[in-house]
Tab-separated table of C-alpha atoms and ligand atoms in Angstrom:
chain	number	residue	atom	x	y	z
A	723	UNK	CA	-46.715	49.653	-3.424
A	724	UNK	CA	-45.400	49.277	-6.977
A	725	UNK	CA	-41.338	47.626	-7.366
A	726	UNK	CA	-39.746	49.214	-9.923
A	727	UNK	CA	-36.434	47.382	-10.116
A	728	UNK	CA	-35.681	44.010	-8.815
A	729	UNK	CA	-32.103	41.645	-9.742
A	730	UNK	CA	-31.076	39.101	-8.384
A	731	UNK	CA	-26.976	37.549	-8.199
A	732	UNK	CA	-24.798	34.549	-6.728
A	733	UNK	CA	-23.350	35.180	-3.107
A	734	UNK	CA	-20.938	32.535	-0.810
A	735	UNK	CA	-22.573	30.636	1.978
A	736	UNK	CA	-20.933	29.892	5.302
A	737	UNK	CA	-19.873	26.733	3.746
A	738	UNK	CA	-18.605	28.312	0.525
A	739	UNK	CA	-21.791	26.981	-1.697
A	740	UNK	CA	-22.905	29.784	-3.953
A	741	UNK	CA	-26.498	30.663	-2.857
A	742	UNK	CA	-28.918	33.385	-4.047
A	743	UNK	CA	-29.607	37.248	-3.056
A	744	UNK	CA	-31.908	39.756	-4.223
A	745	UNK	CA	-32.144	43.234	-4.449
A	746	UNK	CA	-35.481	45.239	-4.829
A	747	UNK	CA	-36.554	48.663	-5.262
A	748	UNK	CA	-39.808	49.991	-4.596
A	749	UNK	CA	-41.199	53.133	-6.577
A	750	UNK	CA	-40.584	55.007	-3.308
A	751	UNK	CA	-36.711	54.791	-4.601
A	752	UNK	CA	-36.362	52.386	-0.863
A	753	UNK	CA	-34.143	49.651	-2.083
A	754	UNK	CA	-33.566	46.405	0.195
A	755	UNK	CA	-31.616	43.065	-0.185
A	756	UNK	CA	-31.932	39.328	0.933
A	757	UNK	CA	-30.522	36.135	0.727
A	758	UNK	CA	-31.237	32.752	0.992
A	759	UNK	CA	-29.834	29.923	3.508
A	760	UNK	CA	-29.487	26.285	2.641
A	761	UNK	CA	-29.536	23.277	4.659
A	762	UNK	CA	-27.447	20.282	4.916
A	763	UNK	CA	-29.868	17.479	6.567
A	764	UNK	CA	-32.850	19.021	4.807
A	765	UNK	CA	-36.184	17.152	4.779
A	766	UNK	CA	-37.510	15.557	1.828
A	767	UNK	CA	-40.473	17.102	1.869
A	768	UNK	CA	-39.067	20.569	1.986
A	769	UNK	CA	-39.752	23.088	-1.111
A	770	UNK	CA	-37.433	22.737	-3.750
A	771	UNK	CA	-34.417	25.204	-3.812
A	772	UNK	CA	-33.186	26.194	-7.144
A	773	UNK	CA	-29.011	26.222	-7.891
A	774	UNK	CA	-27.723	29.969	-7.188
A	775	UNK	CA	-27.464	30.155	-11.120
A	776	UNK	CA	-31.116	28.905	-11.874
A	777	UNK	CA	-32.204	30.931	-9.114
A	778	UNK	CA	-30.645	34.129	-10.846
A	779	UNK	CA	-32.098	33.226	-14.215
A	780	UNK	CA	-35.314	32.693	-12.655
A	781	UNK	CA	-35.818	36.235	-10.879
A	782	UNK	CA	-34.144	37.440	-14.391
A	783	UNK	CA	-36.655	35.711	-16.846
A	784	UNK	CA	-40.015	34.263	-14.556
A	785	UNK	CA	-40.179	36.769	-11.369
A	786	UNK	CA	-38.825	40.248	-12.693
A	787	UNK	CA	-40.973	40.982	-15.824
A	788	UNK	CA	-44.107	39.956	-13.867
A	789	UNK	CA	-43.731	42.138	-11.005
A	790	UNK	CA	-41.961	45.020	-11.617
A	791	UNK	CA	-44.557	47.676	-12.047
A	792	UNK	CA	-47.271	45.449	-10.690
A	793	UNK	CA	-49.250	46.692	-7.285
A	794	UNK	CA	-48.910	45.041	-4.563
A	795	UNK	CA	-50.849	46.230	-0.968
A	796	UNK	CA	-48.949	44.104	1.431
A	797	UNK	CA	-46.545	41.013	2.107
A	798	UNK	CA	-49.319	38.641	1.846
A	799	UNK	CA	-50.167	40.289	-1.951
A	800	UNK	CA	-46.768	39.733	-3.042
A	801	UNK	CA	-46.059	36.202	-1.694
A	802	UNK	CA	-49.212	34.663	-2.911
A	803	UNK	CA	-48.337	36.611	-6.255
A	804	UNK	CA	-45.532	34.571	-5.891
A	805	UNK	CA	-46.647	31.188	-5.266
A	806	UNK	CA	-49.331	31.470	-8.211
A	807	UNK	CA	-46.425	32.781	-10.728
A	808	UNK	CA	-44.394	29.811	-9.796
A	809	UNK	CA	-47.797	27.461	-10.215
A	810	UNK	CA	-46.148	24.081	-9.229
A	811	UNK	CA	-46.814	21.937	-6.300
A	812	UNK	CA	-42.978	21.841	-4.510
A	813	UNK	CA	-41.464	25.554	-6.033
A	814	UNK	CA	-39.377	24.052	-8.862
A	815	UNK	CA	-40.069	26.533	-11.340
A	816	UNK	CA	-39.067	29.507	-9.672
A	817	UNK	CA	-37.460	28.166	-6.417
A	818	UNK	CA	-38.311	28.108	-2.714
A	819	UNK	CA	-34.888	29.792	-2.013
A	820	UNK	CA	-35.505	32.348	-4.751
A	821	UNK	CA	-38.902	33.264	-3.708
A	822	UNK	CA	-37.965	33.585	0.086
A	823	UNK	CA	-35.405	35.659	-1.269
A	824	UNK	CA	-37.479	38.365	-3.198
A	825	UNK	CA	-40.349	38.036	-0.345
A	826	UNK	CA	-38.110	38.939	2.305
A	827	UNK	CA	-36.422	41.733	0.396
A	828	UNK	CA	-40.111	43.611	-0.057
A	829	UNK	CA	-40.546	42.807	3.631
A	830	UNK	CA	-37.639	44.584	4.584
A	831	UNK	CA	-38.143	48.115	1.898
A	832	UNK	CA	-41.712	47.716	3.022
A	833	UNK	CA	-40.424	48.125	6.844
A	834	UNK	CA	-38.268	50.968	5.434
A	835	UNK	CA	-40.972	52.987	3.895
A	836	UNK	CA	-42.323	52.873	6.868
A	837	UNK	CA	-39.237	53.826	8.954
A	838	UNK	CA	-39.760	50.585	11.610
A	839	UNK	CA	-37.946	48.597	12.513
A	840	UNK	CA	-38.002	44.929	10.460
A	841	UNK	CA	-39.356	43.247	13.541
A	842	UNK	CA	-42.113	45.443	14.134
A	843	UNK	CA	-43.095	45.438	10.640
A	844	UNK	CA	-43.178	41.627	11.274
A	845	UNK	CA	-45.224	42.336	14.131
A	846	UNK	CA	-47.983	44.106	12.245
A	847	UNK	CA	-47.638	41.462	9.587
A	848	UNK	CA	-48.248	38.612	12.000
A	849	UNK	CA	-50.810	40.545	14.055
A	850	UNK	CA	-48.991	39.894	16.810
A	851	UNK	CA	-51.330	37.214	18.847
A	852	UNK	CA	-49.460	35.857	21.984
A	853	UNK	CA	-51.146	33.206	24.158
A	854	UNK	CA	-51.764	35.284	27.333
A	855	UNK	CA	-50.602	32.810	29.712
A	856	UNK	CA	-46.975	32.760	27.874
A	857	UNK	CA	-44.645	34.307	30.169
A	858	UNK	CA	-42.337	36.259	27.989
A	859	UNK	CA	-42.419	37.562	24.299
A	860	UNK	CA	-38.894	37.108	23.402
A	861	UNK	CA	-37.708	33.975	22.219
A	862	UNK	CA	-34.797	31.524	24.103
A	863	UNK	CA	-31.568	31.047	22.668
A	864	UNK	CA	-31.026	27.452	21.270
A	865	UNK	CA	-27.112	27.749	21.411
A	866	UNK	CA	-25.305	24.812	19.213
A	867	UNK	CA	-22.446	23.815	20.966
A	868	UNK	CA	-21.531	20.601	19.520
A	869	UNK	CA	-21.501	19.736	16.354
A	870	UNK	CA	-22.466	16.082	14.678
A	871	UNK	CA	-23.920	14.416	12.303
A	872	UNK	CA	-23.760	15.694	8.310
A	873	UNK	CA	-22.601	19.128	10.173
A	874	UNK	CA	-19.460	17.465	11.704
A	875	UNK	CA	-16.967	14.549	10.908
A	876	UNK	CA	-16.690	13.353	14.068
A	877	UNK	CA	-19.066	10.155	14.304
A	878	UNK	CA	-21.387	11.177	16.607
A	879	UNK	CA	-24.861	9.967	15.420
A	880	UNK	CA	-26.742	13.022	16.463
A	881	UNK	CA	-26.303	16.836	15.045
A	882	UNK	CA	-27.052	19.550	17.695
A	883	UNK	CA	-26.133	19.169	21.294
A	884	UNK	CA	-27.602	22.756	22.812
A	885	UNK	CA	-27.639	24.684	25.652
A	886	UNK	CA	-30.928	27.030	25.835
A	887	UNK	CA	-30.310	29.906	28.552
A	888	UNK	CA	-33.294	30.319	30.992
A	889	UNK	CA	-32.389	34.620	31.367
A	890	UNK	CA	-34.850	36.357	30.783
A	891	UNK	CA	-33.204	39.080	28.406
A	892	UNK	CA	-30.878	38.060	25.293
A	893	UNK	CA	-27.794	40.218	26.354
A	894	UNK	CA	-27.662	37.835	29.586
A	895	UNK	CA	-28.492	34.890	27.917
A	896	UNK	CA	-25.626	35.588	25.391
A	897	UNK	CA	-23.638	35.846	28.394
A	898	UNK	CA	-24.448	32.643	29.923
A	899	UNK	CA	-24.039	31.007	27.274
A	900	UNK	CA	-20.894	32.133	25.525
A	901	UNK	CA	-18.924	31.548	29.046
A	902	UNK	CA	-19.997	27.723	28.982
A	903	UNK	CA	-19.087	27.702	25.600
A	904	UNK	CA	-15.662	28.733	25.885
A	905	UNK	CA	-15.579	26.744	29.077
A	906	UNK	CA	-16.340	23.705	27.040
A	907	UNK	CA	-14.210	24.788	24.233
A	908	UNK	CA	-10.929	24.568	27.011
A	909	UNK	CA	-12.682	21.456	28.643
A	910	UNK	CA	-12.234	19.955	25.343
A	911	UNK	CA	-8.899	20.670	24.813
A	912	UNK	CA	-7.727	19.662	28.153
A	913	UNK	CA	-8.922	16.209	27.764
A	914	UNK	CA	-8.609	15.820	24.024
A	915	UNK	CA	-5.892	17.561	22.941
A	916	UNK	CA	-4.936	18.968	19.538
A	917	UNK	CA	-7.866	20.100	17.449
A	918	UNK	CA	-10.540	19.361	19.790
A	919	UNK	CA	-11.574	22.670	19.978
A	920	UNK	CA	-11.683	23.102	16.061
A	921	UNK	CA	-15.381	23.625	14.582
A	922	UNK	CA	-18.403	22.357	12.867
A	923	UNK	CA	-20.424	23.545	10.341
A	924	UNK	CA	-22.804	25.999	12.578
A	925	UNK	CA	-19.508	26.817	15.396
A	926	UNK	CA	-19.914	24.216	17.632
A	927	UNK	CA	-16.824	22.024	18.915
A	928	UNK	CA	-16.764	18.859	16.696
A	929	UNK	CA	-13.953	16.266	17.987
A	930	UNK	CA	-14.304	12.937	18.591
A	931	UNK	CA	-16.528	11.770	21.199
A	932	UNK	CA	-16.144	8.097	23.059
A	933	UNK	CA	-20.307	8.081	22.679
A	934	UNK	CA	-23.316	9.692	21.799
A	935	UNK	CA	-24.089	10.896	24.948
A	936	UNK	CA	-20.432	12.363	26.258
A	937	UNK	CA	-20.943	16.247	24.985
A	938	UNK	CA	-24.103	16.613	27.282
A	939	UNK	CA	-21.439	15.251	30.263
A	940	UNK	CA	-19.293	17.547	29.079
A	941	UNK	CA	-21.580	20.515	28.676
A	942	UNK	CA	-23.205	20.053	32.121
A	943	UNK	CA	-19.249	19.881	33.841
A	944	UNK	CA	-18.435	23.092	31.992
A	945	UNK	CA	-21.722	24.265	32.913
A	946	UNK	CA	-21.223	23.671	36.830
A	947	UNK	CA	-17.634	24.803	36.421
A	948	UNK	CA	-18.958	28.262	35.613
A	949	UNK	CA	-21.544	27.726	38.250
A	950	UNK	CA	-23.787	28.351	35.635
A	951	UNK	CA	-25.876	25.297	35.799
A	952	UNK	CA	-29.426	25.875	36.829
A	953	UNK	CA	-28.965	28.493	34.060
A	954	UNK	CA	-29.827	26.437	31.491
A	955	UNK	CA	-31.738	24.089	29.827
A	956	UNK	CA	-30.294	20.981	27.069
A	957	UNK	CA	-31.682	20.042	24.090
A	958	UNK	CA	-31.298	18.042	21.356
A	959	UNK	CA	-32.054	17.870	17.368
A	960	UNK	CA	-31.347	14.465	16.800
A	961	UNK	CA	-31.795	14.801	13.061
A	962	UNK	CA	-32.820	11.286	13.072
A	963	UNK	CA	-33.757	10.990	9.677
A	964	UNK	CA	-29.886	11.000	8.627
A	965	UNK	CA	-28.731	9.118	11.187
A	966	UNK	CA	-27.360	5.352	10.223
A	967	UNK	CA	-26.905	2.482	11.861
A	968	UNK	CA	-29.177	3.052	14.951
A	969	UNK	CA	-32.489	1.090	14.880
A	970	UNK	CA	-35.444	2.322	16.201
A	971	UNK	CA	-35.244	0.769	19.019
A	972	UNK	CA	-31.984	2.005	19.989
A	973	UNK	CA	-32.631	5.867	19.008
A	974	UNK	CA	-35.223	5.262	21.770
A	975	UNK	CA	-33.371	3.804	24.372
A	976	UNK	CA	-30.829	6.636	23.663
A	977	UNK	CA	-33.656	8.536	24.809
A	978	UNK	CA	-34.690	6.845	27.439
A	979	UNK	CA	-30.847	7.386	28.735
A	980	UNK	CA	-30.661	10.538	28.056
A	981	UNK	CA	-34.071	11.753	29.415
A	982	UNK	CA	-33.272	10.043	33.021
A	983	UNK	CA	-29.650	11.271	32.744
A	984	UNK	CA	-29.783	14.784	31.890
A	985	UNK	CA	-34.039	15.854	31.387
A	986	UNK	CA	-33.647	18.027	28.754
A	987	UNK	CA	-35.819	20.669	28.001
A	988	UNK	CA	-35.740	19.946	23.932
A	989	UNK	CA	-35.846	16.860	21.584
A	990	UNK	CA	-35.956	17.700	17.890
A	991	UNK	CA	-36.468	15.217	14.958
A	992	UNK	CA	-35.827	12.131	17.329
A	993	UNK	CA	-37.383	9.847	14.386
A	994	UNK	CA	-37.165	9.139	10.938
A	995	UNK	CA	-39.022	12.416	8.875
A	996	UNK	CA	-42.044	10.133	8.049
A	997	UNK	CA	-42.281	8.436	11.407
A	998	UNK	CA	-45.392	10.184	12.996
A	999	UNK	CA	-46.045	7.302	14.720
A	1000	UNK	CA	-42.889	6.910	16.910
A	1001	UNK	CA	-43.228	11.000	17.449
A	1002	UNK	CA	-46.578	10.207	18.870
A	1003	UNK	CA	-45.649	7.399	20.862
A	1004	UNK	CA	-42.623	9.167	22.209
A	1005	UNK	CA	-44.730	12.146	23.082
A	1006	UNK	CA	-47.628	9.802	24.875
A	1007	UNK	CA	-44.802	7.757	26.812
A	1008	UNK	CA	-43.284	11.081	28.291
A	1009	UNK	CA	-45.614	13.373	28.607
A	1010	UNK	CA	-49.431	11.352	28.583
A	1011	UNK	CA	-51.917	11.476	26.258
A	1012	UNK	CA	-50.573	12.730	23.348
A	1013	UNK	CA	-53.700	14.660	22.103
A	1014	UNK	CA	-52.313	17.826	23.413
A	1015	UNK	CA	-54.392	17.723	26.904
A	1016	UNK	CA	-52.127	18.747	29.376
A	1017	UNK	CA	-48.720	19.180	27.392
A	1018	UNK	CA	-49.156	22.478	25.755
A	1019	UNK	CA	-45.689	22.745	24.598
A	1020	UNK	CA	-44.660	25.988	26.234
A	1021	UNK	CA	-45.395	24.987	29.431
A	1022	UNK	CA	-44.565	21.106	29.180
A	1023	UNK	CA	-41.071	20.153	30.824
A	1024	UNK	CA	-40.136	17.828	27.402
A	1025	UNK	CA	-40.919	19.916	24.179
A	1026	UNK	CA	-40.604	17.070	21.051
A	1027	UNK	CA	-40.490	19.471	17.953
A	1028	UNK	CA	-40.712	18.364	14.415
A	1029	UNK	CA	-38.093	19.823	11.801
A	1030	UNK	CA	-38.110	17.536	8.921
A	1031	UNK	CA	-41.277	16.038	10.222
A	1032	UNK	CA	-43.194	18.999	9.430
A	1033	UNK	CA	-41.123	21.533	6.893
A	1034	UNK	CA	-42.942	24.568	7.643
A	1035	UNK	CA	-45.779	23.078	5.927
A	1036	UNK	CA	-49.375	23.419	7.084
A	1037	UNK	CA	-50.773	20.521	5.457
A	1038	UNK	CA	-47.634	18.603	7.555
A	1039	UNK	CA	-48.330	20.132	10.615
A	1040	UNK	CA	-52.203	19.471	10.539
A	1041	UNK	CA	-50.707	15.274	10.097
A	1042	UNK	CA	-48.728	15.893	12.886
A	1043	UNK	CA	-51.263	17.409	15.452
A	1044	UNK	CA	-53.924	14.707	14.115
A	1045	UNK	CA	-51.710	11.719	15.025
A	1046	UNK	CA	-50.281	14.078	18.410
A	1047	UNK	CA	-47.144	13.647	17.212
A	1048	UNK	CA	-46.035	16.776	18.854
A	1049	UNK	CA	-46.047	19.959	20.885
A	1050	UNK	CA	-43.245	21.938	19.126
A	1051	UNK	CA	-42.169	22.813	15.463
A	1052	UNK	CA	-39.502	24.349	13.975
A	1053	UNK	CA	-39.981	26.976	11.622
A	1054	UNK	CA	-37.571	27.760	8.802
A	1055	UNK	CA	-38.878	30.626	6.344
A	1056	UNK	CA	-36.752	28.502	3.635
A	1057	UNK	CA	-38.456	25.581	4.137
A	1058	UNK	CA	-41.521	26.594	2.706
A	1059	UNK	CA	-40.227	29.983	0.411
A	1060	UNK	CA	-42.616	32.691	1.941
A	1061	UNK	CA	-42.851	34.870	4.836
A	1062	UNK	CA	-46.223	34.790	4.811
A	1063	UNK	CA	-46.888	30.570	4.682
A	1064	UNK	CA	-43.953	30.822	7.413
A	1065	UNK	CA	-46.146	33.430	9.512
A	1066	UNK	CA	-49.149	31.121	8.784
A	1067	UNK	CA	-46.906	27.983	10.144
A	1068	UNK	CA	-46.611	29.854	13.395
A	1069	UNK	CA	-50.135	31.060	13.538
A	1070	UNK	CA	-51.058	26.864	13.470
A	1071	UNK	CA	-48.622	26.122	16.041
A	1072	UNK	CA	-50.175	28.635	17.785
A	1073	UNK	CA	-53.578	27.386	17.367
A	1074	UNK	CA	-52.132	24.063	17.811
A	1075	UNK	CA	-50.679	25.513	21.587
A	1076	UNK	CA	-47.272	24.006	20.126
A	1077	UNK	CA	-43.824	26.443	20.890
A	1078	UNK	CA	-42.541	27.634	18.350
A	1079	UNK	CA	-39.006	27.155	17.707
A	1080	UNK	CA	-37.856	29.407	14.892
A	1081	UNK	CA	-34.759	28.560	12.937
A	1082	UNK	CA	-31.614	29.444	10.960
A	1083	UNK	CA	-29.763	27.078	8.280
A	1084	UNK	CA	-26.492	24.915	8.324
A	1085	UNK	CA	-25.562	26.991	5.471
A	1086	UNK	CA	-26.139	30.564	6.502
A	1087	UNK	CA	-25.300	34.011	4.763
A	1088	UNK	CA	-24.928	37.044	7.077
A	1089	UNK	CA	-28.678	37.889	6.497
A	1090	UNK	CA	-29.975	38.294	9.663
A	1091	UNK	CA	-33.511	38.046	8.863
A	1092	UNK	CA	-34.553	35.400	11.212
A	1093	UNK	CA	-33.309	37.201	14.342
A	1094	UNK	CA	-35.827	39.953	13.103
A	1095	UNK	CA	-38.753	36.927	12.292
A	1096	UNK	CA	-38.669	35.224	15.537
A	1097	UNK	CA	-38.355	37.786	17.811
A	1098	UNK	CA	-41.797	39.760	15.679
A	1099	UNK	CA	-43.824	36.563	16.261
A	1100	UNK	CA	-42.750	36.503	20.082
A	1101	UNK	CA	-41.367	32.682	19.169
A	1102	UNK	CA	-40.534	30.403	22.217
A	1103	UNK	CA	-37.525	29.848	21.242
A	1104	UNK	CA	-34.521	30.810	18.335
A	1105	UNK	CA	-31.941	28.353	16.927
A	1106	UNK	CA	-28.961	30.101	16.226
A	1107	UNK	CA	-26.182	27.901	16.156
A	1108	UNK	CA	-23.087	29.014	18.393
A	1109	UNK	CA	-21.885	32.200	19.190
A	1110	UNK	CA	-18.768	31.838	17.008
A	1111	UNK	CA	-18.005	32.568	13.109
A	1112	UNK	CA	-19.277	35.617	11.358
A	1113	UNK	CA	-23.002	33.908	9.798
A	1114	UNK	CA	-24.177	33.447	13.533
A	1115	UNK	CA	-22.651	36.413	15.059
A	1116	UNK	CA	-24.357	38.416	12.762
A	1117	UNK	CA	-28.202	36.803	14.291
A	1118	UNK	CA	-26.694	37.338	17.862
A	1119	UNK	CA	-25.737	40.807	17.408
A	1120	UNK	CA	-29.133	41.568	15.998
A	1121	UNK	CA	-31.055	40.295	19.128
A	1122	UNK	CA	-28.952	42.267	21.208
A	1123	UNK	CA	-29.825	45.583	18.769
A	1124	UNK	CA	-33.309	44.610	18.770
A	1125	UNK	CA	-33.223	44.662	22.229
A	1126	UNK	CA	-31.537	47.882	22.757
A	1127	UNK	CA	-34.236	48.947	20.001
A	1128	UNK	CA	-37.515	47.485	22.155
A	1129	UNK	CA	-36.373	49.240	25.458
A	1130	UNK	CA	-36.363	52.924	23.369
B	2576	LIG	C1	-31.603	21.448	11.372
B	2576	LIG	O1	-31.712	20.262	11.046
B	2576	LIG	O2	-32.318	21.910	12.259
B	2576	LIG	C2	-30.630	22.324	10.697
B	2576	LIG	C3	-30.521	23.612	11.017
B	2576	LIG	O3	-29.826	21.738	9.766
B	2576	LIG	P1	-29.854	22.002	8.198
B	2576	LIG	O4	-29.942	23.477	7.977
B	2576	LIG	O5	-28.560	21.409	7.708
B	2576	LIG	O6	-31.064	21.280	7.653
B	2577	LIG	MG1	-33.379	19.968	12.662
């Protein structure tokens, strides 16, 4: 399939930062669009984003006269078409959010042309391979309630506190979870008055807290309040890699407190984004030997997932299972700048027996791509932020259509 037009142009984040979208059109006279997200506590080892303006000059001048008119058979054509044109090691020439951009935008006319739907287009894309054991094919909801770290100016060390609905379809798991949040949102007020209600940077309540560990007492009392508790699971992204003034040893007995207290399902990033070593320790200490015998993520009761540990990156992810630091990953298509490495990330994890924890940004547009991505590779799980502000709601209201779409 030959694109005959392709531009790209600035558009507003949920925070307000200009990031990039791009439109395509194939010969076919299908036209589709994408943008880019952008993190906040991104990992150092992530691809290199371009500036929205760089980014626009770079599908102008690099990506646009090389591919317009060019062939391409499929995604995977096009996105290592992609990583060749841009020829450097971390994406700086043409940009990881650029690329992801464009290679999401053929994705999309390419599921057009064909008249499916974008998630079964991922489907066939992915090949869809779903350990047979795995109970269900649709991914969890990993709602943000509370906000911290860089996503919040409250002073709590850790980013995401999240409640992860057990139902079994998303409409009830919306449910569930939006009634705890607004039960939460009232708790808060109630006992902290003025503002404690207001949001962070993905819609989850940000006030003050008196310690690290008083939104998961909170979340559990508005939990039981809506008799909603065995509904649920907790979890965590610690973020640790931005958090200072908490030593190793105390991140772990933090932990240790919180893994007696409350047993949640979900620890993300609970070390340093170069600290293998405590992942795997953490991971042998709770769950045995680390080596992946007898914690297959899905199924294990603790899953410790790597974000900024392992950037969507293969070559990351191979470091991580060698050392068993391990048995979950997050997987952010902006991370790495192509649907297909991202589809290649999940197919290790797979292969790995790690869940699969697909992910939006801090920064989000109202693409709702990932919705689309996680639910076509049957992920364990989606992060999604809360279900509150217009960037989020836009992902939420996609499951549901998607799964109004599936039953047809
Ligand atoms: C995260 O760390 O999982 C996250 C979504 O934050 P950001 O997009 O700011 O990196
Ligand atoms: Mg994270």
């Amino acid at each position: 399939m030959k694109v005959s037009s392709i531009s790209a142009y600035p558009v507003l984040d949920s925070r307000g930062m200009w990031t990039v979208e791009v439109s395509l059109m194939l010969q076919n006279g299908v036209r589709a669009a994408a943008s880019a997200p952008q993190g906040k506590s991104t990992g150092a080892a992530e691809m290199r984003a371009l500036p929205a303006a760089a980014a626009v000059k770079s599908v102008a001048n690099i990506v646009a006269p090389r591919i317009v008119h060019k062939d391409f058979r499929n995604q995977a054509e096009l996105d290592e078409f992609l990583v060749r044109l841009d020829g450097t090691k971390n994406r700086a020439r043409i940009g990881a959010n650029t690329m992801l951009a464009v290679s999401i935008a053929f994705l999309r006319a390419m599921a057009r042309t064909k008249k499916a739907a974008l998630w079964k287009h991922v489907r066939d894309e992915y090949g869809l391979w779903v350990d047979p054991t795995a109970k269900a094919l649709r991914p969890r909801l990993f709602m943000n309630v509370v906000n911290g770290g860089l996503h919040a100016e409250n002073g709590l060390h850790f980013q995401e506190y999240m409640i992860i609905p057990k139902s079994r379809t998303f409409a009830e798991s919306v449910e569930v979870g939006a009634k705890i949040y607004h039960a939460l949102g009232s708790a808060l007020a109630k006992a902290k008055g003025r503002g404690a209600a207001n949001l962070g940077d993905e819609g989850g309540f940000a006030p003050a807290f008196r310690n690290d560990l008083e939104p998961f007492l909170m979340i559990r009392a508005a939990a039981r309040k809506m008799k909603l508790e065995k509904k649920i699971d907790l979890g965590l992204d610690a973020a640790a890699t931005d958090i200072k003034g908490m030593s190793r040893r105390q991140l772990k007995n933090f932990y240790k407190k919180l893994i007696k207290g409350f047993k949640p399902l979900y620890i993300e990033d609970p070390f340093g984004e170069n600290d293998f070593k405590s992942f795997a320790a953490m991971r042998a200490e709770y769950l045995g030997n680390g080596m992946g015998a007898g914690a297959p993520g899905v199924r294990s009761a603790l899953w410790i997932a790597g974000d900024d540990l392992t950037t969507t990156n293969t070559d990351r992810m191979a470091v991580a299972q060698a050392k068993g630091s391990v048995n979950a990953v997050i997987v952010k298509p902006n991370q790495i700048g192509t649907v297909t490495e991202a589809l290649n990330a999940v197919r290790m994890a797979r292969a790995y027996r790690w869940a699969v924890v697909v992910s939006h940004r801090s920064g989000e547009t109202n693409d709702d791509f990932i919705a689309d991505f996680a639910y076509g590779v049957a992920a364990d799980g989606l992060k999604l932020g809360a279900p509150a502000r217009g960037e989020r709601i836009a992902k939420y209201n996609r499951l549901l259509q998607i799964e109004r779409e599936a039953a047809e």
